[in-house]
Amino acid sequence: QTSTKQPPLPSPLRFSKFFQSNMRILVTGGAGFIGSHLVDRLMENEKNEVIVADNYFTGSKDNLKKWIGHPRFELIRHDVTEPLLIEVDQIYHLACPASPIFYKYNPVKTIKTNVIGTLNMLGLAKRVGARILLTSTSEVYGDPLVHPQPESYWGNVNPIGVRSCYDEGKRVAETLMFDYHRQHGLEIRIARIFNTYGPRMNIDDGRVVSNFIAQALRGEPLTVQSPGTQTRSFCYVSDMVDGLIRLMEGPNTGPINLGNPGEFTMVELAETVKELINPKVEIKMVENTPDDPRQRKPDISQAKELLGWEPKIKLRDGLPRMEEDFRLRLGVDKSN
Ligand code: NAD
Ligand code: UDP
Ligand code: UDP
């Protein structure tokens, strides 16, 4: 006896599972330092499709080489100051040079990237209903008069200085994010990132950790910019990526500080790099650049409370990981 019964239709649950599409995520600036680590983490989830849009100003395809050709990955040469028409569910908007020597190189372009670039990504988010996260910066606090800096502090920023294209640019980007949120109901997230370091930083981008490690490996003096008592707090990149994803996935708009509260003077940093990487190098005091903030340390109580996040990797543990990557790229082996 043969059955004429049809196979059962999938239950609503299975049906919806069948049609559940992947999460399509745009990462602007995804070929850069933080962006490429974020892409690595997002690609680990098989439900994510990742699209990177980058103009390669400070980033490189090399940072993404393991994903090129992957069916869930797409790389677009695109400048965010131009409109972008694609369909996505989430936008991590990182595109912007982060190192002072690069953002000061063409300041007008930097401010366009921050303002027009963020406007375009907000227009895109509005058109497709995507959630958008902006990577803002501790530089919005300028040379802070409150220490450590909580999110409620409005900052002490020079509007006409050589850093203004970057810090005022990010401040306008934050304003745009909140205006689109209030006026158009967009789902926004703002991270205020404090100094971050790790593998894949540009070797010659002038930032202090990359400078000191490269100098130590090349046997050159570590250049501490005077007075050397200025402080920074350094967060390892994997901790930062974890914080960014938690912020995107959670319900809070921010702005939320993400950074490592461990605070060091530049002389202390130089001494640590010397001790860990090359005890033979000397430490040399050199002239500083204008408007250099004297102290910086995040207050991360909001991130702890709202995201359940705090950095796990201490400077002494992060520096050797970065050393390994710089050794490979500079071709300096351990015996040197
Ligand atoms: P990065 O320079 O390595 O990466 C920036 C990326 O953006 C690069 O790939 C670059 O090519 C791309 N880009 C620049 N202008 C663009 C444009 N107009 N169109 C498209 N792509 C463009 O810097 P990063 O350290 O990875 O920083 C990423 C983000 O985090 C930036 O928004 C930066 O402001 C922010 N941030 C970083 C730090 C830090 O310590 N690294 C601190 C605070 C904030
Ligand atoms: N935009 C974009 N991609 C889109 C939608 C908009 O790049 O999918 C750009 C658009 O070119 C505009 C900006 O985002 O310059 C702001 O768009 P919005 O719709 O908010 O403002 P309007 O176009 O009305 O000025
Ligand atoms: N700095 C330094 N030597 C260098 C490069 C930078 O002493 O070779 C100092 C710089 O004066 C600043 C701090 O390190 O006080 C951090 O500089 P960086 O450019 O890395 O980041 P930002 O100023 O954006 O925090």
JSON list of N, CA and C in Angstrom, two decimals, residues 162-195:
[
{"chain": "A", "resi": 162, "resn": "VAL", "atom": "N", "xyz": [45.79, 72.43, 14.64]},
{"chain": "A", "resi": 162, "resn": "VAL", "atom": "CA", "xyz": [46.16, 71.47, 13.60]},
{"chain": "A", "resi": 162, "resn": "VAL", "atom": "C", "xyz": [45.52, 70.09, 13.81]},
{"chain": "A", "resi": 163, "resn": "ARG", "atom": "N", "xyz": [44.99, 69.83, 15.01]},
{"chain": "A", "resi": 163, "resn": "ARG", "atom": "CA", "xyz": [44.30, 68.56, 15.26]},
{"chain": "A", "resi": 163, "resn": "ARG", "atom": "C", "xyz": [42.79, 68.67, 15.02]},
{"chain": "A", "resi": 164, "resn": "SER", "atom": "N", "xyz": [42.32, 69.91, 14.78]},
{"chain": "A", "resi": 164, "resn": "SER", "atom": "CA", "xyz": [40.86, 70.14, 14.77]},
{"chain": "A", "resi": 164, "resn": "SER", "atom": "C", "xyz": [40.15, 69.36, 13.66]},
{"chain": "A", "resi": 165, "resn": "CYS", "atom": "N", "xyz": [40.85, 69.17, 12.51]},
{"chain": "A", "resi": 165, "resn": "CYS", "atom": "CA", "xyz": [40.21, 68.42, 11.42]},
{"chain": "A", "resi": 165, "resn": "CYS", "atom": "C", "xyz": [39.77, 67.05, 11.92]},
{"chain": "A", "resi": 166, "resn": "TYR", "atom": "N", "xyz": [40.53, 66.52, 12.86]},
{"chain": "A", "resi": 166, "resn": "TYR", "atom": "CA", "xyz": [40.23, 65.19, 13.40]},
{"chain": "A", "resi": 166, "resn": "TYR", "atom": "C", "xyz": [39.28, 65.29, 14.59]},
{"chain": "A", "resi": 167, "resn": "ASP", "atom": "N", "xyz": [39.66, 66.09, 15.62]},
{"chain": "A", "resi": 167, "resn": "ASP", "atom": "CA", "xyz": [38.81, 66.03, 16.82]},
{"chain": "A", "resi": 167, "resn": "ASP", "atom": "C", "xyz": [37.50, 66.79, 16.65]},
{"chain": "A", "resi": 168, "resn": "GLU", "atom": "N", "xyz": [37.54, 67.96, 16.00]},
{"chain": "A", "resi": 168, "resn": "GLU", "atom": "CA", "xyz": [36.27, 68.64, 15.73]},
{"chain": "A", "resi": 168, "resn": "GLU", "atom": "C", "xyz": [35.47, 67.86, 14.68]},
{"chain": "A", "resi": 169, "resn": "GLY", "atom": "N", "xyz": [36.18, 67.24, 13.74]},
{"chain": "A", "resi": 169, "resn": "GLY", "atom": "CA", "xyz": [35.50, 66.40, 12.74]},
{"chain": "A", "resi": 169, "resn": "GLY", "atom": "C", "xyz": [34.71, 65.28, 13.40]},
{"chain": "A", "resi": 170, "resn": "LYS", "atom": "N", "xyz": [35.33, 64.63, 14.38]},
{"chain": "A", "resi": 170, "resn": "LYS", "atom": "CA", "xyz": [34.63, 63.54, 15.09]},
{"chain": "A", "resi": 170, "resn": "LYS", "atom": "C", "xyz": [33.49, 64.08, 15.93]},
{"chain": "A", "resi": 171, "resn": "ARG", "atom": "N", "xyz": [33.68, 65.31, 16.48]},
{"chain": "A", "resi": 171, "resn": "ARG", "atom": "CA", "xyz": [32.59, 65.89, 17.27]},
{"chain": "A", "resi": 171, "resn": "ARG", "atom": "C", "xyz": [31.37, 66.15, 16.39]},
{"chain": "A", "resi": 172, "resn": "VAL", "atom": "N", "xyz": [31.60, 66.67, 15.17]},
{"chain": "A", "resi": 172, "resn": "VAL", "atom": "CA", "xyz": [30.47, 66.89, 14.25]},
{"chain": "A", "resi": 172, "resn": "VAL", "atom": "C", "xyz": [29.86, 65.54, 13.86]},
{"chain": "A", "resi": 173, "resn": "ALA", "atom": "N", "xyz": [30.72, 64.54, 13.65]},
{"chain": "A", "resi": 173, "resn": "ALA", "atom": "CA", "xyz": [30.20, 63.21, 13.29]},
{"chain": "A", "resi": 173, "resn": "ALA", "atom": "C", "xyz": [29.27, 62.71, 14.40]},
{"chain": "A", "resi": 174, "resn": "GLU", "atom": "N", "xyz": [29.67, 62.90, 15.66]},
{"chain": "A", "resi": 174, "resn": "GLU", "atom": "CA", "xyz": [28.79, 62.49, 16.78]},
{"chain": "A", "resi": 174, "resn": "GLU", "atom": "C", "xyz": [27.48, 63.28, 16.75]},
{"chain": "A", "resi": 175, "resn": "THR", "atom": "N", "xyz": [27.57, 64.58, 16.45]},
{"chain": "A", "resi": 175, "resn": "THR", "atom": "CA", "xyz": [26.36, 65.42, 16.38]},
{"chain": "A", "resi": 175, "resn": "THR", "atom": "C", "xyz": [25.42, 64.89, 15.30]},
{"chain": "A", "resi": 176, "resn": "LEU", "atom": "N", "xyz": [26.00, 64.60, 14.13]},
{"chain": "A", "resi": 176, "resn": "LEU", "atom": "CA", "xyz": [25.18, 64.07, 13.03]},
{"chain": "A", "resi": 176, "resn": "LEU", "atom": "C", "xyz": [24.49, 62.77, 13.43]},
{"chain": "A", "resi": 177, "resn": "MET", "atom": "N", "xyz": [25.23, 61.91, 14.11]},
{"chain": "A", "resi": 177, "resn": "MET", "atom": "CA", "xyz": [24.65, 60.63, 14.55]},
{"chain": "A", "resi": 177, "resn": "MET", "atom": "C", "xyz": [23.43, 60.88, 15.43]},
{"chain": "A", "resi": 178, "resn": "PHE", "atom": "N", "xyz": [23.57, 61.78, 16.40]},
{"chain": "A", "resi": 178, "resn": "PHE", "atom": "CA", "xyz": [22.44, 62.04, 17.31]},
{"chain": "A", "resi": 178, "resn": "PHE", "atom": "C", "xyz": [21.30, 62.78, 16.62]},
{"chain": "A", "resi": 179, "resn": "ASP", "atom": "N", "xyz": [21.61, 63.65, 15.64]},
{"chain": "A", "resi": 179, "resn": "ASP", "atom": "CA", "xyz": [20.52, 64.32, 14.92]},
{"chain": "A", "resi": 179, "resn": "ASP", "atom": "C", "xyz": [19.73, 63.33, 14.05]},
{"chain": "A", "resi": 180, "resn": "TYR", "atom": "N", "xyz": [20.42, 62.41, 13.40]},
{"chain": "A", "resi": 180, "resn": "TYR", "atom": "CA", "xyz": [19.69, 61.37, 12.62]},
{"chain": "A", "resi": 180, "resn": "TYR", "atom": "C", "xyz": [18.88, 60.47, 13.56]},
{"chain": "A", "resi": 181, "resn": "HIS", "atom": "N", "xyz": [19.42, 60.24, 14.74]},
{"chain": "A", "resi": 181, "resn": "HIS", "atom": "CA", "xyz": [18.71, 59.41, 15.73]},
{"chain": "A", "resi": 181, "resn": "HIS", "atom": "C", "xyz": [17.42, 60.12, 16.17]},
{"chain": "A", "resi": 182, "resn": "ARG", "atom": "N", "xyz": [17.56, 61.40, 16.54]},
{"chain": "A", "resi": 182, "resn": "ARG", "atom": "CA", "xyz": [16.38, 62.13, 17.05]},
{"chain": "A", "resi": 182, "resn": "ARG", "atom": "C", "xyz": [15.40, 62.46, 15.94]},
{"chain": "A", "resi": 183, "resn": "GLN", "atom": "N", "xyz": [15.94, 62.86, 14.78]},
{"chain": "A", "resi": 183, "resn": "GLN", "atom": "CA", "xyz": [15.05, 63.35, 13.71]},
{"chain": "A", "resi": 183, "resn": "GLN", "atom": "C", "xyz": [14.46, 62.21, 12.87]},
{"chain": "A", "resi": 184, "resn": "HIS", "atom": "N", "xyz": [15.26, 61.16, 12.65]},
{"chain": "A", "resi": 184, "resn": "HIS", "atom": "CA", "xyz": [14.80, 60.10, 11.75]},
{"chain": "A", "resi": 184, "resn": "HIS", "atom": "C", "xyz": [14.65, 58.75, 12.44]},
{"chain": "A", "resi": 185, "resn": "GLY", "atom": "N", "xyz": [14.89, 58.70, 13.76]},
{"chain": "A", "resi": 185, "resn": "GLY", "atom": "CA", "xyz": [14.71, 57.45, 14.51]},
{"chain": "A", "resi": 185, "resn": "GLY", "atom": "C", "xyz": [15.74, 56.39, 14.20]},
{"chain": "A", "resi": 186, "resn": "LEU", "atom": "N", "xyz": [16.91, 56.78, 13.69]},
{"chain": "A", "resi": 186, "resn": "LEU", "atom": "CA", "xyz": [17.94, 55.78, 13.37]},
{"chain": "A", "resi": 186, "resn": "LEU", "atom": "C", "xyz": [18.49, 55.11, 14.63]},
{"chain": "A", "resi": 187, "resn": "GLU", "atom": "N", "xyz": [18.83, 53.83, 14.49]},
{"chain": "A", "resi": 187, "resn": "GLU", "atom": "CA", "xyz": [19.49, 53.11, 15.59]},
{"chain": "A", "resi": 187, "resn": "GLU", "atom": "C", "xyz": [20.98, 53.41, 15.52]},
{"chain": "A", "resi": 188, "resn": "ILE", "atom": "N", "xyz": [21.47, 54.16, 16.49]},
{"chain": "A", "resi": 188, "resn": "ILE", "atom": "CA", "xyz": [22.89, 54.55, 16.46]},
{"chain": "A", "resi": 188, "resn": "ILE", "atom": "C", "xyz": [23.66, 54.00, 17.66]},
{"chain": "A", "resi": 189, "resn": "ARG", "atom": "N", "xyz": [24.98, 53.85, 17.46]},
{"chain": "A", "resi": 189, "resn": "ARG", "atom": "CA", "xyz": [25.90, 53.47, 18.54]},
{"chain": "A", "resi": 189, "resn": "ARG", "atom": "C", "xyz": [27.16, 54.32, 18.37]},
{"chain": "A", "resi": 190, "resn": "ILE", "atom": "N", "xyz": [27.65, 54.89, 19.47]},
{"chain": "A", "resi": 190, "resn": "ILE", "atom": "CA", "xyz": [28.89, 55.66, 19.39]},
{"chain": "A", "resi": 190, "resn": "ILE", "atom": "C", "xyz": [29.90, 55.14, 20.41]},
{"chain": "A", "resi": 191, "resn": "ALA", "atom": "N", "xyz": [31.07, 54.74, 19.89]},
{"chain": "A", "resi": 191, "resn": "ALA", "atom": "CA", "xyz": [32.17, 54.32, 20.76]},
{"chain": "A", "resi": 191, "resn": "ALA", "atom": "C", "xyz": [33.20, 55.44, 20.77]},
{"chain": "A", "resi": 192, "resn": "ARG", "atom": "N", "xyz": [33.64, 55.84, 21.96]},
{"chain": "A", "resi": 192, "resn": "ARG", "atom": "CA", "xyz": [34.77, 56.78, 22.03]},
{"chain": "A", "resi": 192, "resn": "ARG", "atom": "C", "xyz": [36.02, 55.96, 22.35]},
{"chain": "A", "resi": 193, "resn": "ILE", "atom": "N", "xyz": [36.80, 55.73, 21.32]},
{"chain": "A", "resi": 193, "resn": "ILE", "atom": "CA", "xyz": [37.96, 54.85, 21.44]},
{"chain": "A", "resi": 193, "resn": "ILE", "atom": "C", "xyz": [39.16, 55.62, 21.97]},
{"chain": "A", "resi": 194, "resn": "PHE", "atom": "N", "xyz": [39.82, 55.02, 22.97]},
{"chain": "A", "resi": 194, "resn": "PHE", "atom": "CA", "xyz": [41.09, 55.55, 23.48]},
{"chain": "A", "resi": 194, "resn": "PHE", "atom": "C", "xyz": [42.23, 54.78, 22.81]},
{"chain": "A", "resi": 195, "resn": "ASN", "atom": "N", "xyz": [43.44, 55.32, 22.92]},
{"chain": "A", "resi": 195, "resn": "ASN", "atom": "CA", "xyz": [44.60, 54.76, 22.20]},
{"chain": "A", "resi": 195, "resn": "ASN", "atom": "C", "xyz": [44.59, 53.22, 22.18]}
]
